[in-house]
């Protein structure tokens, strides 16, 4: 794990900044500009209570992951890898007033936890994107890191996602907007995937490859309830593998769709720990 | 809030125990009995590492809610309301080895946090139900409590859910199991809803009523992205109200479907705070 963090630290330093138009983070909600105050409730931040451009305007990288306690050591490693703060204190949780998410800063790297599953990461991403927009951040790269279930791979390997697919191996994110179903693209930045792969070439302790990541709504299809045989499960996983899926997790389609729509260069970069 | 907790404390004491067959909590996974060890990973518990019947065998009520820090004061209030522990210490987090969920005991009342959204509560419910099954608990009543968005109601009112519906006002929970879509019923225990309403009659500070609760996959349909007008939103909410919906949240359909299938008497009992 320690070496994976290091790998990511290196990547974060070496990743070329991208320019998507003016480089600003876009929101696509015409109602926002008319608001007197934008309260980012689940992050315990707001436009009236906080000077967001001063606090976050120089953020260039956002790394998100599911566990709040897992993100603090990552922020500490970033601090160390980027030569910031010397032997200084631990990064403070910038959203300590809420237990929904944890947020840490290490220089240009903002780290935010997002909990488990699409709804939980969606709430965070909406507020994070509004935060980056309000703070007038430019050329932001966002990377999701975390554990995942590997498919036909050595435990401990790293999958860099090129495409997030749903349970039917389709590159789409279906979402109910009011009572209409909207289908969104889950394409990710191919250049960033290649860049991350090149960064990994200097590390030899584990396999890193580019593949599809399958995003599901449930961790347990075989927990307290199970309606299929082991054979049927195996046959399904084989079909997933043949469709290019190399790991499974629970957030990537929403991450890819939401960041993509807002002009963020995005990459779920997930580590699998179990075969 | 304090009075609401009290109300719930009273309800918990007065709710009649139900007998569903043998009163045991059922799992419907034929693979489970063959397992040497059942690791409840996200609760940091397991059949080999913990004596689950000794720790949890006498649990009669489970109250779940989204925020980990919100569940501790609730457990403390339960302790006080049930006359347990005198001026004793704060309830300890029984799953302190993980930051996924927080779990507290106050006599027969087990309190567990579940995070935000259907995937997050689903992971917890699968492990909780396996826990109650392994611990040989009998006649367990499970109640979800929490904040929600009210529809056409005074802020601070309490909605006792009779039926959980999806974004299309249907009493169903659609779930992908491998690559098949399975539709499950979201019916809740009508007797328990009536009982909770009777309990509320002794409290006069806020409105309590029985109604439908709408469960969505996203908190923000108008966050960083918004593709509809205020008029369209209002028209949709009016249709929801006419279909019997009195509040919205993000977990009730999965809660109703999963608990129902496992023979748990279940009730999302949600408090709305914003109109």
Short mmCIF file of C-alpha atoms in Angstrom, two decimals, chain B residues 17-223:
data_model
loop_
_atom_site.label_atom_id
_atom_site.label_comp_id
_atom_site.label_asym_id
_atom_site.label_seq_id
_atom_site.Cartn_x
_atom_site.Cartn_y
_atom_site.Cartn_z
CA UNK B 17 -43.07 -8.09 19.86
CA UNK B 18 -44.08 -9.83 16.72
CA UNK B 19 -43.88 -13.53 15.99
CA UNK B 20 -43.13 -14.36 12.40
CA UNK B 21 -43.04 -18.14 12.44
CA UNK B 22 -40.22 -19.10 14.79
CA UNK B 23 -39.30 -15.43 15.25
CA UNK B 24 -35.80 -16.04 13.93
CA UNK B 25 -34.16 -13.83 11.35
CA UNK B 26 -33.90 -15.66 8.06
CA UNK B 27 -31.12 -15.56 5.54
CA UNK B 28 -31.87 -16.80 2.06
CA UNK B 29 -28.46 -17.83 0.88
CA UNK B 30 -27.89 -21.59 0.62
CA UNK B 31 -24.11 -21.06 0.50
CA UNK B 32 -23.88 -19.55 3.98
CA UNK B 33 -24.27 -22.70 6.07
CA UNK B 34 -21.34 -24.36 4.31
CA UNK B 35 -18.97 -21.54 5.30
CA UNK B 36 -16.32 -22.26 7.93
CA UNK B 37 -16.25 -18.62 8.87
CA UNK B 38 -18.56 -15.74 8.10
CA UNK B 39 -16.64 -12.46 8.18
CA UNK B 40 -18.89 -9.43 8.54
CA UNK B 41 -16.15 -7.32 7.06
CA UNK B 42 -17.72 -3.85 7.11
CA UNK B 43 -18.90 -4.31 10.71
CA UNK B 44 -15.50 -5.64 11.82
CA UNK B 45 -17.16 -8.77 13.28
CA UNK B 46 -17.02 -12.46 12.42
CA UNK B 47 -18.26 -15.89 13.50
CA UNK B 48 -14.78 -17.08 14.40
CA UNK B 49 -13.51 -13.92 16.09
CA UNK B 50 -16.65 -13.04 18.06
CA UNK B 51 -19.26 -14.94 20.09
CA UNK B 52 -22.19 -13.39 18.25
CA UNK B 53 -25.00 -15.14 20.23
CA UNK B 54 -23.45 -13.92 23.51
CA UNK B 55 -22.89 -10.40 22.19
CA UNK B 56 -26.16 -9.88 20.32
CA UNK B 57 -28.55 -12.79 21.05
CA UNK B 58 -30.91 -10.66 23.18
CA UNK B 59 -31.33 -7.81 20.68
CA UNK B 60 -35.03 -7.06 20.06
CA UNK B 61 -34.91 -3.69 18.31
CA UNK B 62 -32.54 -2.38 15.69
CA UNK B 63 -32.60 1.33 14.88
CA UNK B 64 -30.62 2.41 11.87
CA UNK B 65 -29.81 5.92 10.64
CA UNK B 66 -27.41 7.50 8.21
CA UNK B 67 -24.94 9.50 10.29
CA UNK B 68 -22.43 7.68 12.55
CA UNK B 69 -22.17 10.63 14.95
CA UNK B 70 -25.96 10.96 15.07
CA UNK B 71 -26.46 7.40 16.25
CA UNK B 72 -24.39 7.72 19.44
CA UNK B 73 -26.67 10.32 21.10
CA UNK B 74 -29.60 8.16 20.09
CA UNK B 75 -28.02 5.14 21.82
CA UNK B 76 -27.37 7.31 24.89
CA UNK B 77 -30.97 8.40 24.95
CA UNK B 78 -32.13 4.79 24.64
CA UNK B 79 -29.89 3.95 27.61
CA UNK B 80 -31.51 6.71 29.62
CA UNK B 81 -35.09 6.05 28.49
CA UNK B 82 -34.84 2.34 29.26
CA UNK B 83 -33.29 3.04 32.67
CA UNK B 84 -30.05 1.26 31.82
CA UNK B 85 -26.57 1.91 33.10
CA UNK B 86 -27.52 4.69 35.50
CA UNK B 87 -25.05 7.53 35.11
CA UNK B 88 -22.69 5.07 33.43
CA UNK B 89 -20.34 5.76 30.57
CA UNK B 90 -21.14 6.47 26.95
CA UNK B 91 -22.00 3.45 24.83
CA UNK B 92 -18.90 2.15 23.05
CA UNK B 93 -18.76 1.69 19.28
CA UNK B 94 -18.92 -2.08 18.90
CA UNK B 95 -17.38 -1.88 15.44
CA UNK B 96 -14.64 0.59 16.32
CA UNK B 97 -12.16 -1.30 14.13
CA UNK B 98 -13.84 0.08 11.01
CA UNK B 99 -14.94 3.54 9.95
CA UNK B 100 -17.57 2.22 7.55
CA UNK B 101 -20.34 2.07 10.12
CA UNK B 102 -20.83 2.80 13.83
CA UNK B 103 -22.73 0.38 16.11
CA UNK B 104 -23.95 0.90 19.68
CA UNK B 105 -25.89 -1.19 22.20
CA UNK B 106 -28.38 0.04 24.81
CA UNK B 107 -29.99 -3.02 26.36
CA UNK B 108 -32.24 -4.68 23.77
CA UNK B 109 -31.71 -1.82 21.31
CA UNK B 110 -28.95 -2.11 18.73
CA UNK B 111 -28.15 1.08 16.81
CA UNK B 112 -26.25 1.01 13.52
CA UNK B 113 -25.33 3.79 11.08
CA UNK B 114 -25.61 3.09 7.37
CA UNK B 115 -24.18 6.03 5.41
CA UNK B 116 -25.95 7.64 2.47
CA UNK B 117 -27.88 5.88 -0.25
CA UNK B 118 -29.05 2.43 -1.26
CA UNK B 119 -25.66 0.78 -1.91
CA UNK B 120 -24.30 1.92 1.46
CA UNK B 121 -27.35 0.76 3.46
CA UNK B 122 -27.44 -2.49 1.44
CA UNK B 123 -23.91 -3.48 2.44
CA UNK B 124 -24.76 -2.84 6.10
CA UNK B 125 -28.14 -4.64 5.97
CA UNK B 126 -26.66 -7.80 4.45
CA UNK B 127 -24.11 -7.97 7.26
CA UNK B 128 -26.58 -6.91 9.96
CA UNK B 129 -29.07 -9.59 8.90
CA UNK B 130 -26.34 -12.23 8.85
CA UNK B 131 -25.32 -10.98 12.31
CA UNK B 132 -28.88 -11.29 13.70
CA UNK B 133 -29.17 -14.73 12.11
CA UNK B 134 -25.82 -15.98 13.44
CA UNK B 135 -26.63 -14.54 16.88
CA UNK B 136 -29.96 -16.44 16.86
CA UNK B 137 -31.94 -13.29 17.67
CA UNK B 138 -35.72 -13.67 17.86
CA UNK B 139 -38.65 -11.32 17.22
CA UNK B 140 -36.56 -8.41 16.04
CA UNK B 141 -38.18 -5.13 14.98
CA UNK B 142 -36.07 -2.85 12.79
CA UNK B 143 -36.76 0.86 12.36
CA UNK B 144 -34.95 3.35 10.15
CA UNK B 145 -34.91 6.88 11.57
CA UNK B 146 -33.49 10.03 10.09
CA UNK B 147 -33.99 13.34 8.38
CA UNK B 148 -35.75 13.60 5.04
CA UNK B 149 -37.21 16.19 2.72
CA UNK B 150 -40.87 16.88 3.45
CA UNK B 151 -43.50 17.32 0.75
CA UNK B 152 -46.22 19.83 1.54
CA UNK B 153 -45.67 19.52 5.29
CA UNK B 154 -44.55 21.66 8.19
CA UNK B 155 -40.80 21.39 8.80
CA UNK B 156 -40.22 19.18 11.85
CA UNK B 157 -43.12 16.86 11.15
CA UNK B 158 -42.65 13.12 11.37
CA UNK B 159 -43.65 10.78 8.57
CA UNK B 160 -44.20 7.12 9.45
CA UNK B 161 -43.74 5.29 6.18
CA UNK B 162 -46.43 2.83 5.13
CA UNK B 163 -44.96 2.20 1.67
CA UNK B 164 -41.59 3.03 0.17
CA UNK B 165 -41.86 4.07 -3.48
CA UNK B 166 -39.28 4.80 -6.20
CA UNK B 167 -38.88 7.96 -8.33
CA UNK B 168 -41.84 6.79 -10.44
CA UNK B 169 -44.08 6.47 -7.33
CA UNK B 170 -44.06 2.65 -7.62
CA UNK B 171 -43.78 0.37 -4.56
CA UNK B 172 -40.83 -1.57 -5.93
CA UNK B 173 -37.10 -1.96 -5.56
CA UNK B 174 -35.32 -2.81 -8.79
CA UNK B 175 -31.95 -4.41 -8.38
CA UNK B 176 -29.41 -5.88 -10.79
CA UNK B 177 -28.51 -9.39 -9.61
CA UNK B 178 -25.60 -10.39 -11.83
CA UNK B 179 -26.97 -9.14 -15.17
CA UNK B 180 -30.67 -9.73 -14.48
CA UNK B 181 -32.98 -7.05 -13.09
CA UNK B 182 -34.96 -8.34 -10.12
CA UNK B 183 -37.97 -6.41 -8.81
CA UNK B 184 -38.75 -6.68 -5.11
CA UNK B 185 -41.70 -5.57 -3.01
CA UNK B 186 -41.25 -2.58 -0.69
CA UNK B 187 -44.26 -3.23 1.51
CA UNK B 188 -43.79 -2.46 5.20
CA UNK B 189 -45.45 -3.74 8.36
CA UNK B 190 -48.81 -1.96 8.59
CA UNK B 191 -49.40 -2.94 12.22
CA UNK B 192 -46.11 -1.39 13.29
CA UNK B 193 -46.95 1.84 11.45
CA UNK B 194 -50.25 2.05 13.35
CA UNK B 195 -48.53 1.30 16.63
CA UNK B 196 -45.96 4.05 16.06
CA UNK B 197 -48.74 6.48 15.21
CA UNK B 198 -50.56 5.61 18.45
CA UNK B 199 -47.32 6.20 20.38
CA UNK B 200 -47.07 9.63 18.78
CA UNK B 201 -50.52 10.64 20.04
CA UNK B 202 -49.04 11.38 23.46
CA UNK B 203 -46.76 13.97 21.92
CA UNK B 204 -48.19 17.28 20.83
CA UNK B 205 -45.20 19.34 19.71
CA UNK B 206 -45.12 18.21 16.11
CA UNK B 207 -47.30 16.61 13.49
CA UNK B 208 -46.96 12.86 12.96
CA UNK B 209 -48.69 11.08 10.11
CA UNK B 210 -48.54 7.95 8.02
CA UNK B 211 -47.64 8.39 4.34
CA UNK B 212 -45.56 7.13 1.45
CA UNK B 213 -41.84 7.82 1.36
CA UNK B 214 -40.09 8.30 -1.97
CA UNK B 215 -36.60 6.87 -2.26
CA UNK B 216 -34.20 8.40 -4.80
CA UNK B 217 -30.69 7.53 -5.95
CA UNK B 218 -29.51 11.11 -5.82
CA UNK B 219 -29.77 13.93 -3.33
CA UNK B 220 -29.04 16.57 -5.95
CA UNK B 221 -31.04 16.58 -9.09
CA UNK B 222 -30.14 20.28 -9.06
CA UNK B 223 -26.57 20.47 -7.76
#
